[in-house]
Amino acid sequence: MNWVKKKNLPTIESILYEGQPCNTLPDLWHALHSSYNSAENRPINASFLNEIPQADQILWLPFSKQEFTDAKCSSLSTPSPDHISWRHLKSLITNDRCLQKIIQIANACIDLEFWLSYFKSSNTVVIPKPNKNNYNSPKSFRPIVLLNTTGKLIEKVISNRLQFQLLANGFINSYQFRGIWQRSTTDVRIYLTYLIRAGWLRQCHTSVLAFDIAQFFPSLNHQFLSLCLKKAGLNTNIVRFFNSYYSNRSTSYSWNSFTSPLFNINVGVGQGSALSPILSALYLAPIIKTFKKRIKNLNKEIPTDILSFVNDRLLISQEKSYSLSNSFLLCSYNIISKILINAGLVMEHSKTELFHFTRACHPPNPSINLLSVGGSVISPKPIWWYLGFYFNCKLNFNYHTHFYATKCLSTLSTMKILGNSSRGLLPIQKRLLYRTCVLPIALYGFQL
C-alpha cells in the first residue's frame, strides 16, 4: 500500500473489541468483521411497505455505448485488487471492439440475472474517521471497499440508469440529498436556510433535531433492499440480478501491511461501490414516504419536515411555541425510530442534536427529553456544526466566517516555508497553490 503514502494505522494491540485488546491478527480480523457486519442477523419487518403505493413499472433496455462512454471515472481513483486502474480502462474502452465486449458482459449479466463471482471479491481498506478523540475501537474507522475496476465500470453504468429511472418515476423523495444528481451539500444548506427564513416571516422559530443511523452502509439488509426494488417498479429480471449481486460476496481486510483471509459478507453495501449511493437512497425512500404518511394520518397532523443526507437526518418543526415544536419533534422522532427498526436500522442516540433558530433577542433555548424513546435529555449548543457549516441561532454566519478566515490565514502562513523571493516556489506556482488550497476554503459555502 506504499502508493497512497498514508500514515500508518495504530498497532493492533491498541484496538479494543468487547473490552479486550486485539493481541493477534486473527483477533483483529474478527473484531473488524464482527463490527462491520453486526447487522447480519438483525430482524426486519417490511410490512410497512404496504402503506405506500407501488411505483410505475420501469422499462429496462439494453445498455448502449453512450452510457459507458459517459460514465465518469477518476484517474486518481484507488487501484483495485485486479491492479487495473481507471486510466488503463479508459484507454481500453476507446477501442470499439473492447467496449462492445464489456457491453456484452453487462447485458448478459442482466439477461441471465447473474453477477460474476470475479466481481464479488473485494479488499476492504480501513481508514480512520476524522476528528475522533481516540482510535481504539473498530467503529472509529471507516471500511472502504476496493472492487475490480471492470465491475466498477458496469456498476457505474447501472447506477446512472437507476438514478435516471427512479427520479423519473418519483420513487426517490425530494427530501433526499447526496448521492443523487443535482442534490449536493450546498443544496441542503440553501434549502434549510430558506426554510428558516420563511418561518421567520410567519413569526415562527425553527427547531431541528439531527440524528444519525449507526453503521448505515454496512447495515443495509439485502432482503429489504430487494423488496424496495420491487416497490420502485423494477421488473423481476432486475430484482433477481440484484439478488445475485448481493449473494456470496467476500472481502479481505487490510491493516497497514497485513491482509486478512477472505470473509463472507451477507449484509450491507460497501462504501466504494458505484452502486452504494443510489442503493442507499433507494433503501431510505420508502422509510421517508411511510414517515410522511404516518404523521399525516395522526388524529392531529404534525407539521414536521424531514431532510435526508445519506445517514444524517433532520427533523424540522416551525412553531411559535417552543413546547409545541419540541412535542412535535419528540413524536416524529418516535415514529421514525420505529420505522428504522422495522427496516433493520438503528439510531445512534448519542449523536442526536437539537438546535433552535430564532430572531428573538433573548431566546429561551429549551432542551428536549428523549428518554421515553431510548435517547437522553438534549440541550442545544451555542453553535451547531452541520455538513461543514457552523450555524448560530441568528443565522448570521459570523462564527462560520471567522473559523474559515482563520483557517485561510493559517494556510497562507504555512506557504511561507515553501519559498521566498530568491528561492523555492516560483510566483506562478504560489498563485496556483493559492487558488487550489486557499480559495476553496475561503469560498466554502459562499452561496449562503
PDB file of N, CA and C in Angstrom, residues 262-327:
ATOM      1  N   LEU A 262     -10.138 -14.238   3.294  1.00  0.00           N
ATOM      2  CA  LEU A 262     -11.454 -13.804   2.828  1.00  0.00           C
ATOM      3  C   LEU A 262     -12.531 -14.118   3.864  1.00  0.00           C
ATOM      4  N   PHE A 263     -13.467 -13.156   4.035  1.00  0.00           N
ATOM      5  CA  PHE A 263     -14.637 -13.331   4.891  1.00  0.00           C
ATOM      6  C   PHE A 263     -15.892 -13.197   4.033  1.00  0.00           C
ATOM      7  N   ASN A 264     -16.915 -13.988   4.349  1.00  0.00           N
ATOM      8  CA  ASN A 264     -18.190 -13.876   3.643  1.00  0.00           C
ATOM      9  C   ASN A 264     -18.957 -12.653   4.128  1.00  0.00           C
ATOM     10  N   ILE A 265     -19.587 -11.943   3.193  1.00  0.00           N
ATOM     11  CA  ILE A 265     -20.364 -10.740   3.503  1.00  0.00           C
ATOM     12  C   ILE A 265     -21.815 -10.984   3.083  1.00  0.00           C
ATOM     13  N   ASN A 266     -22.726 -10.932   4.050  1.00  0.00           N
ATOM     14  CA  ASN A 266     -24.140 -11.197   3.768  1.00  0.00           C
ATOM     15  C   ASN A 266     -25.045 -10.026   4.110  1.00  0.00           C
ATOM     16  N   VAL A 267     -24.466  -8.879   4.388  1.00  0.00           N
ATOM     17  CA  VAL A 267     -25.266  -7.705   4.734  1.00  0.00           C
ATOM     18  C   VAL A 267     -24.504  -6.463   4.302  1.00  0.00           C
ATOM     19  N   GLY A 268     -25.231  -5.405   4.017  1.00  0.00           N
ATOM     20  CA  GLY A 268     -24.605  -4.121   3.727  1.00  0.00           C
ATOM     21  C   GLY A 268     -24.243  -3.919   2.269  1.00  0.00           C
ATOM     22  N   VAL A 269     -23.963  -2.658   1.944  1.00  0.00           N
ATOM     23  CA  VAL A 269     -23.477  -2.255   0.622  1.00  0.00           C
ATOM     24  C   VAL A 269     -22.175  -1.512   0.857  1.00  0.00           C
ATOM     25  N   GLY A 270     -21.101  -1.968   0.237  1.00  0.00           N
ATOM     26  CA  GLY A 270     -19.783  -1.431   0.527  1.00  0.00           C
ATOM     27  C   GLY A 270     -19.593  -0.005   0.064  1.00  0.00           C
ATOM     28  N   GLN A 271     -19.052   0.849   0.954  1.00  0.00           N
ATOM     29  CA  GLN A 271     -18.647   2.191   0.547  1.00  0.00           C
ATOM     30  C   GLN A 271     -17.437   2.068  -0.367  1.00  0.00           C
ATOM     31  N   GLY A 272     -17.535   2.638  -1.526  1.00  0.00           N
ATOM     32  CA  GLY A 272     -16.524   2.466  -2.558  1.00  0.00           C
ATOM     33  C   GLY A 272     -17.127   1.890  -3.817  1.00  0.00           C
ATOM     34  N   SER A 273     -18.288   1.251  -3.667  1.00  0.00           N
ATOM     35  CA  SER A 273     -19.017   0.763  -4.828  1.00  0.00           C
ATOM     36  C   SER A 273     -19.791   1.910  -5.472  1.00  0.00           C
ATOM     37  N   ALA A 274     -19.853   1.930  -6.793  1.00  0.00           N
ATOM     38  CA  ALA A 274     -20.598   2.979  -7.501  1.00  0.00           C
ATOM     39  C   ALA A 274     -22.094   2.864  -7.247  1.00  0.00           C
ATOM     40  N   LEU A 275     -22.551   1.675  -6.831  1.00  0.00           N
ATOM     41  CA  LEU A 275     -23.978   1.468  -6.593  1.00  0.00           C
ATOM     42  C   LEU A 275     -24.410   1.859  -5.178  1.00  0.00           C
ATOM     43  N   SER A 276     -23.459   2.042  -4.264  1.00  0.00           N
ATOM     44  CA  SER A 276     -23.833   2.298  -2.870  1.00  0.00           C
ATOM     45  C   SER A 276     -24.648   3.578  -2.681  1.00  0.00           C
ATOM     46  N   PRO A 277     -24.351   4.716  -3.366  1.00  0.00           N
ATOM     47  CA  PRO A 277     -25.177   5.915  -3.139  1.00  0.00           C
ATOM     48  C   PRO A 277     -26.631   5.736  -3.558  1.00  0.00           C
ATOM     49  N   ILE A 278     -26.865   5.166  -4.753  1.00  0.00           N
ATOM     50  CA  ILE A 278     -28.246   5.053  -5.221  1.00  0.00           C
ATOM     51  C   ILE A 278     -28.993   3.955  -4.473  1.00  0.00           C
ATOM     52  N   LEU A 279     -28.318   2.857  -4.108  1.00  0.00           N
ATOM     53  CA  LEU A 279     -28.992   1.803  -3.355  1.00  0.00           C
ATOM     54  C   LEU A 279     -29.346   2.264  -1.947  1.00  0.00           C
ATOM     55  N   SER A 280     -28.484   3.086  -1.339  1.00  0.00           N
ATOM     56  CA  SER A 280     -28.814   3.622  -0.010  1.00  0.00           C
ATOM     57  C   SER A 280     -29.981   4.597  -0.096  1.00  0.00           C
ATOM     58  N   ALA A 281     -30.024   5.402  -1.166  1.00  0.00           N
ATOM     59  CA  ALA A 281     -31.167   6.311  -1.365  1.00  0.00           C
ATOM     60  C   ALA A 281     -32.448   5.525  -1.610  1.00  0.00           C
ATOM     61  N   LEU A 282     -32.337   4.437  -2.371  1.00  0.00           N
ATOM     62  CA  LEU A 282     -33.492   3.572  -2.628  1.00  0.00           C
ATOM     63  C   LEU A 282     -33.986   2.937  -1.336  1.00  0.00           C
ATOM     64  N   TYR A 283     -33.074   2.543  -0.471  1.00  0.00           N
ATOM     65  CA  TYR A 283     -33.412   1.917   0.812  1.00  0.00           C
ATOM     66  C   TYR A 283     -34.191   2.882   1.703  1.00  0.00           C
ATOM     67  N   LEU A 284     -33.791   4.158   1.673  1.00  0.00           N
ATOM     68  CA  LEU A 284     -34.402   5.156   2.560  1.00  0.00           C
ATOM     69  C   LEU A 284     -35.707   5.722   2.019  1.00  0.00           C
ATOM     70  N   ALA A 285     -35.905   5.641   0.697  1.00  0.00           N
ATOM     71  CA  ALA A 285     -37.086   6.272   0.086  1.00  0.00           C
ATOM     72  C   ALA A 285     -38.403   5.792   0.697  1.00  0.00           C
ATOM     73  N   PRO A 286     -38.665   4.474   0.821  1.00  0.00           N
ATOM     74  CA  PRO A 286     -39.939   4.050   1.425  1.00  0.00           C
ATOM     75  C   PRO A 286     -40.035   4.381   2.908  1.00  0.00           C
ATOM     76  N   ILE A 287     -38.890   4.485   3.593  1.00  0.00           N
ATOM     77  CA  ILE A 287     -38.908   4.859   5.015  1.00  0.00           C
ATOM     78  C   ILE A 287     -39.422   6.279   5.171  1.00  0.00           C
ATOM     79  N   ILE A 288     -38.925   7.180   4.326  1.00  0.00           N
ATOM     80  CA  ILE A 288     -39.359   8.579   4.397  1.00  0.00           C
ATOM     81  C   ILE A 288     -40.820   8.708   3.962  1.00  0.00           C
ATOM     82  N   LYS A 289     -41.208   7.983   2.916  1.00  0.00           N
ATOM     83  CA  LYS A 289     -42.607   8.034   2.459  1.00  0.00           C
ATOM     84  C   LYS A 289     -43.550   7.554   3.551  1.00  0.00           C
ATOM     85  N   THR A 290     -43.171   6.464   4.243  1.00  0.00           N
ATOM     86  CA  THR A 290     -44.014   5.938   5.325  1.00  0.00           C
ATOM     87  C   THR A 290     -44.093   6.927   6.475  1.00  0.00           C
ATOM     88  N   PHE A 291     -42.971   7.562   6.802  1.00  0.00           N
ATOM     89  CA  PHE A 291     -42.966   8.561   7.877  1.00  0.00           C
ATOM     90  C   PHE A 291     -43.914   9.717   7.542  1.00  0.00           C
ATOM     91  N   LYS A 292     -43.820  10.241   6.321  1.00  0.00           N
ATOM     92  CA  LYS A 292     -44.681  11.362   5.932  1.00  0.00           C
ATOM     93  C   LYS A 292     -46.160  10.972   5.975  1.00  0.00           C
ATOM     94  N   LYS A 293     -46.444   9.733   5.589  1.00  0.00           N
ATOM     95  CA  LYS A 293     -47.841   9.287   5.588  1.00  0.00           C
ATOM     96  C   LYS A 293     -48.368   9.108   7.002  1.00  0.00           C
ATOM     97  N   ARG A 294     -47.534   8.571   7.882  1.00  0.00           N
ATOM     98  CA  ARG A 294     -47.991   8.309   9.253  1.00  0.00           C
ATOM     99  C   ARG A 294     -48.256   9.591  10.029  1.00  0.00           C
ATOM    100  N   ILE A 295     -47.423  10.612   9.852  1.00  0.00           N
ATOM    101  CA  ILE A 295     -47.680  11.851  10.597  1.00  0.00           C
ATOM    102  C   ILE A 295     -48.916  12.573  10.055  1.00  0.00           C
ATOM    103  N   LYS A 296     -49.255  12.307   8.772  1.00  0.00           N
ATOM    104  CA  LYS A 296     -50.483  12.889   8.225  1.00  0.00           C
ATOM    105  C   LYS A 296     -51.724  12.159   8.715  1.00  0.00           C
ATOM    106  N   ASN A 297     -51.582  10.871   9.038  1.00  0.00           N
ATOM    107  CA  ASN A 297     -52.730  10.064   9.445  1.00  0.00           C
ATOM    108  C   ASN A 297     -52.999  10.108  10.945  1.00  0.00           C
ATOM    109  N   LEU A 298     -52.207  10.883  11.700  1.00  0.00           N
ATOM    110  CA  LEU A 298     -52.471  11.027  13.128  1.00  0.00           C
ATOM    111  C   LEU A 298     -53.755  11.815  13.359  1.00  0.00           C
ATOM    112  N   ASN A 299     -54.302  11.681  14.577  1.00  0.00           N
ATOM    113  CA  ASN A 299     -55.528  12.427  14.901  1.00  0.00           C
ATOM    114  C   ASN A 299     -55.337  13.922  14.682  1.00  0.00           C
ATOM    115  N   LYS A 300     -54.145  14.395  15.037  1.00  0.00           N
ATOM    116  CA  LYS A 300     -53.785  15.772  14.760  1.00  0.00           C
ATOM    117  C   LYS A 300     -52.503  15.750  13.943  1.00  0.00           C
ATOM    118  N   GLU A 301     -52.564  16.220  12.710  1.00  0.00           N
ATOM    119  CA  GLU A 301     -51.405  16.166  11.826  1.00  0.00           C
ATOM    120  C   GLU A 301     -50.248  16.971  12.401  1.00  0.00           C
ATOM    121  N   ILE A 302     -49.057  16.385  12.363  1.00  0.00           N
ATOM    122  CA  ILE A 302     -47.868  17.050  12.887  1.00  0.00           C
ATOM    123  C   ILE A 302     -47.132  17.725  11.733  1.00  0.00           C
ATOM    124  N   PRO A 303     -46.990  19.031  11.763  1.00  0.00           N
ATOM    125  CA  PRO A 303     -46.306  19.733  10.656  1.00  0.00           C
ATOM    126  C   PRO A 303     -44.787  19.641  10.772  1.00  0.00           C
ATOM    127  N   THR A 304     -44.248  18.441  10.580  1.00  0.00           N
ATOM    128  CA  THR A 304     -42.808  18.221  10.689  1.00  0.00           C
ATOM    129  C   THR A 304     -42.247  17.841   9.330  1.00  0.00           C
ATOM    130  N   ASP A 305     -41.154  18.508   8.940  1.00  0.00           N
ATOM    131  CA  ASP A 305     -40.448  18.152   7.702  1.00  0.00           C
ATOM    132  C   ASP A 305     -39.271  17.260   8.039  1.00  0.00           C
ATOM    133  N   ILE A 306     -38.784  16.537   7.034  1.00  0.00           N
ATOM    134  CA  ILE A 306     -37.615  15.694   7.207  1.00  0.00           C
ATOM    135  C   ILE A 306     -36.670  15.899   6.037  1.00  0.00           C
ATOM    136  N   LEU A 307     -35.382  15.991   6.320  1.00  0.00           N
ATOM    137  CA  LEU A 307     -34.336  16.061   5.297  1.00  0.00           C
ATOM    138  C   LEU A 307     -33.395  14.889   5.507  1.00  0.00           C
ATOM    139  N   SER A 308     -32.972  14.281   4.418  1.00  0.00           N
ATOM    140  CA  SER A 308     -32.091  13.118   4.493  1.00  0.00           C
ATOM    141  C   SER A 308     -30.814  13.386   3.715  1.00  0.00           C
ATOM    142  N   PHE A 309     -29.671  13.230   4.403  1.00  0.00           N
ATOM    143  CA  PHE A 309     -28.379  13.367   3.752  1.00  0.00           C
ATOM    144  C   PHE A 309     -27.553  12.140   4.113  1.00  0.00           C
ATOM    145  N   VAL A 310     -27.621  11.105   3.241  1.00  0.00           N
ATOM    146  CA  VAL A 310     -27.001   9.804   3.494  1.00  0.00           C
ATOM    147  C   VAL A 310     -27.502   9.292   4.839  1.00  0.00           C
ATOM    148  N   ASN A 311     -26.630   9.156   5.857  1.00  0.00           N
ATOM    149  CA  ASN A 311     -27.085   8.630   7.142  1.00  0.00           C
ATOM    150  C   ASN A 311     -27.392   9.723   8.154  1.00  0.00           C
ATOM    151  N   ASP A 312     -27.298  10.992   7.754  1.00  0.00           N
ATOM    152  CA  ASP A 312     -27.641  12.118   8.628  1.00  0.00           C
ATOM    153  C   ASP A 312     -29.044  12.607   8.276  1.00  0.00           C
ATOM    154  N   ARG A 313     -29.910  12.707   9.289  1.00  0.00           N
ATOM    155  CA  ARG A 313     -31.288  13.127   9.064  1.00  0.00           C
ATOM    156  C   ARG A 313     -31.611  14.348   9.912  1.00  0.00           C
ATOM    157  N   LEU A 314     -32.533  15.144   9.413  1.00  0.00           N
ATOM    158  CA  LEU A 314     -33.019  16.311  10.152  1.00  0.00           C
ATOM    159  C   LEU A 314     -34.534  16.240  10.248  1.00  0.00           C
ATOM    160  N   LEU A 315     -35.049  16.389  11.457  1.00  0.00           N
ATOM    161  CA  LEU A 315     -36.478  16.626  11.673  1.00  0.00           C
ATOM    162  C   LEU A 315     -36.644  18.111  11.950  1.00  0.00           C
ATOM    163  N   ILE A 316     -37.553  18.766  11.234  1.00  0.00           N
ATOM    164  CA  ILE A 316     -37.676  20.221  11.291  1.00  0.00           C
ATOM    165  C   ILE A 316     -39.098  20.591  11.683  1.00  0.00           C
ATOM    166  N   SER A 317     -39.214  21.417  12.707  1.00  0.00           N
ATOM    167  CA  SER A 317     -40.527  21.896  13.162  1.00  0.00           C
ATOM    168  C   SER A 317     -40.493  23.420  13.268  1.00  0.00           C
ATOM    169  N   GLN A 318     -41.531  24.072  12.775  1.00  0.00           N
ATOM    170  CA  GLN A 318     -41.637  25.535  12.824  1.00  0.00           C
ATOM    171  C   GLN A 318     -42.928  25.928  13.530  1.00  0.00           C
ATOM    172  N   GLU A 319     -42.800  26.492  14.719  1.00  0.00           N
ATOM    173  CA  GLU A 319     -43.950  26.891  15.533  1.00  0.00           C
ATOM    174  C   GLU A 319     -43.620  28.175  16.273  1.00  0.00           C
ATOM    175  N   LYS A 320     -44.650  28.786  16.851  1.00  0.00           N
ATOM    176  CA  LYS A 320     -44.454  29.972  17.680  1.00  0.00           C
ATOM    177  C   LYS A 320     -44.153  29.601  19.124  1.00  0.00           C
ATOM    178  N   SER A 321     -44.505  28.367  19.505  1.00  0.00           N
ATOM    179  CA  SER A 321     -44.282  27.888  20.874  1.00  0.00           C
ATOM    180  C   SER A 321     -43.186  26.831  20.880  1.00  0.00           C
ATOM    181  N   TYR A 322     -42.208  26.988  21.782  1.00  0.00           N
ATOM    182  CA  TYR A 322     -41.131  26.005  21.888  1.00  0.00           C
ATOM    183  C   TYR A 322     -41.650  24.670  22.408  1.00  0.00           C
ATOM    184  N   SER A 323     -42.565  24.706  23.363  1.00  0.00           N
ATOM    185  CA  SER A 323     -43.103  23.457  23.912  1.00  0.00           C
ATOM    186  C   SER A 323     -43.839  22.662  22.836  1.00  0.00           C
ATOM    187  N   LEU A 324     -44.535  23.390  21.951  1.00  0.00           N
ATOM    188  CA  LEU A 324     -45.259  22.717  20.878  1.00  0.00           C
ATOM    189  C   LEU A 324     -44.301  22.103  19.863  1.00  0.00           C
ATOM    190  N   SER A 325     -43.286  22.846  19.467  1.00  0.00           N
ATOM    191  CA  SER A 325     -42.322  22.313  18.491  1.00  0.00           C
ATOM    192  C   SER A 325     -41.543  21.137  19.075  1.00  0.00           C
ATOM    193  N   ASN A 326     -41.185  21.217  20.362  1.00  0.00           N
ATOM    194  CA  ASN A 326     -40.475  20.098  20.989  1.00  0.00           C
ATOM    195  C   ASN A 326     -41.335  18.838  21.064  1.00  0.00           C
ATOM    196  N   SER A 327     -42.626  19.020  21.366  1.00  0.00           N
ATOM    197  CA  SER A 327     -43.517  17.847  21.418  1.00  0.00           C
ATOM    198  C   SER A 327     -43.697  17.243  20.031  1.00  0.00           C
TER     199      SER A 327
END
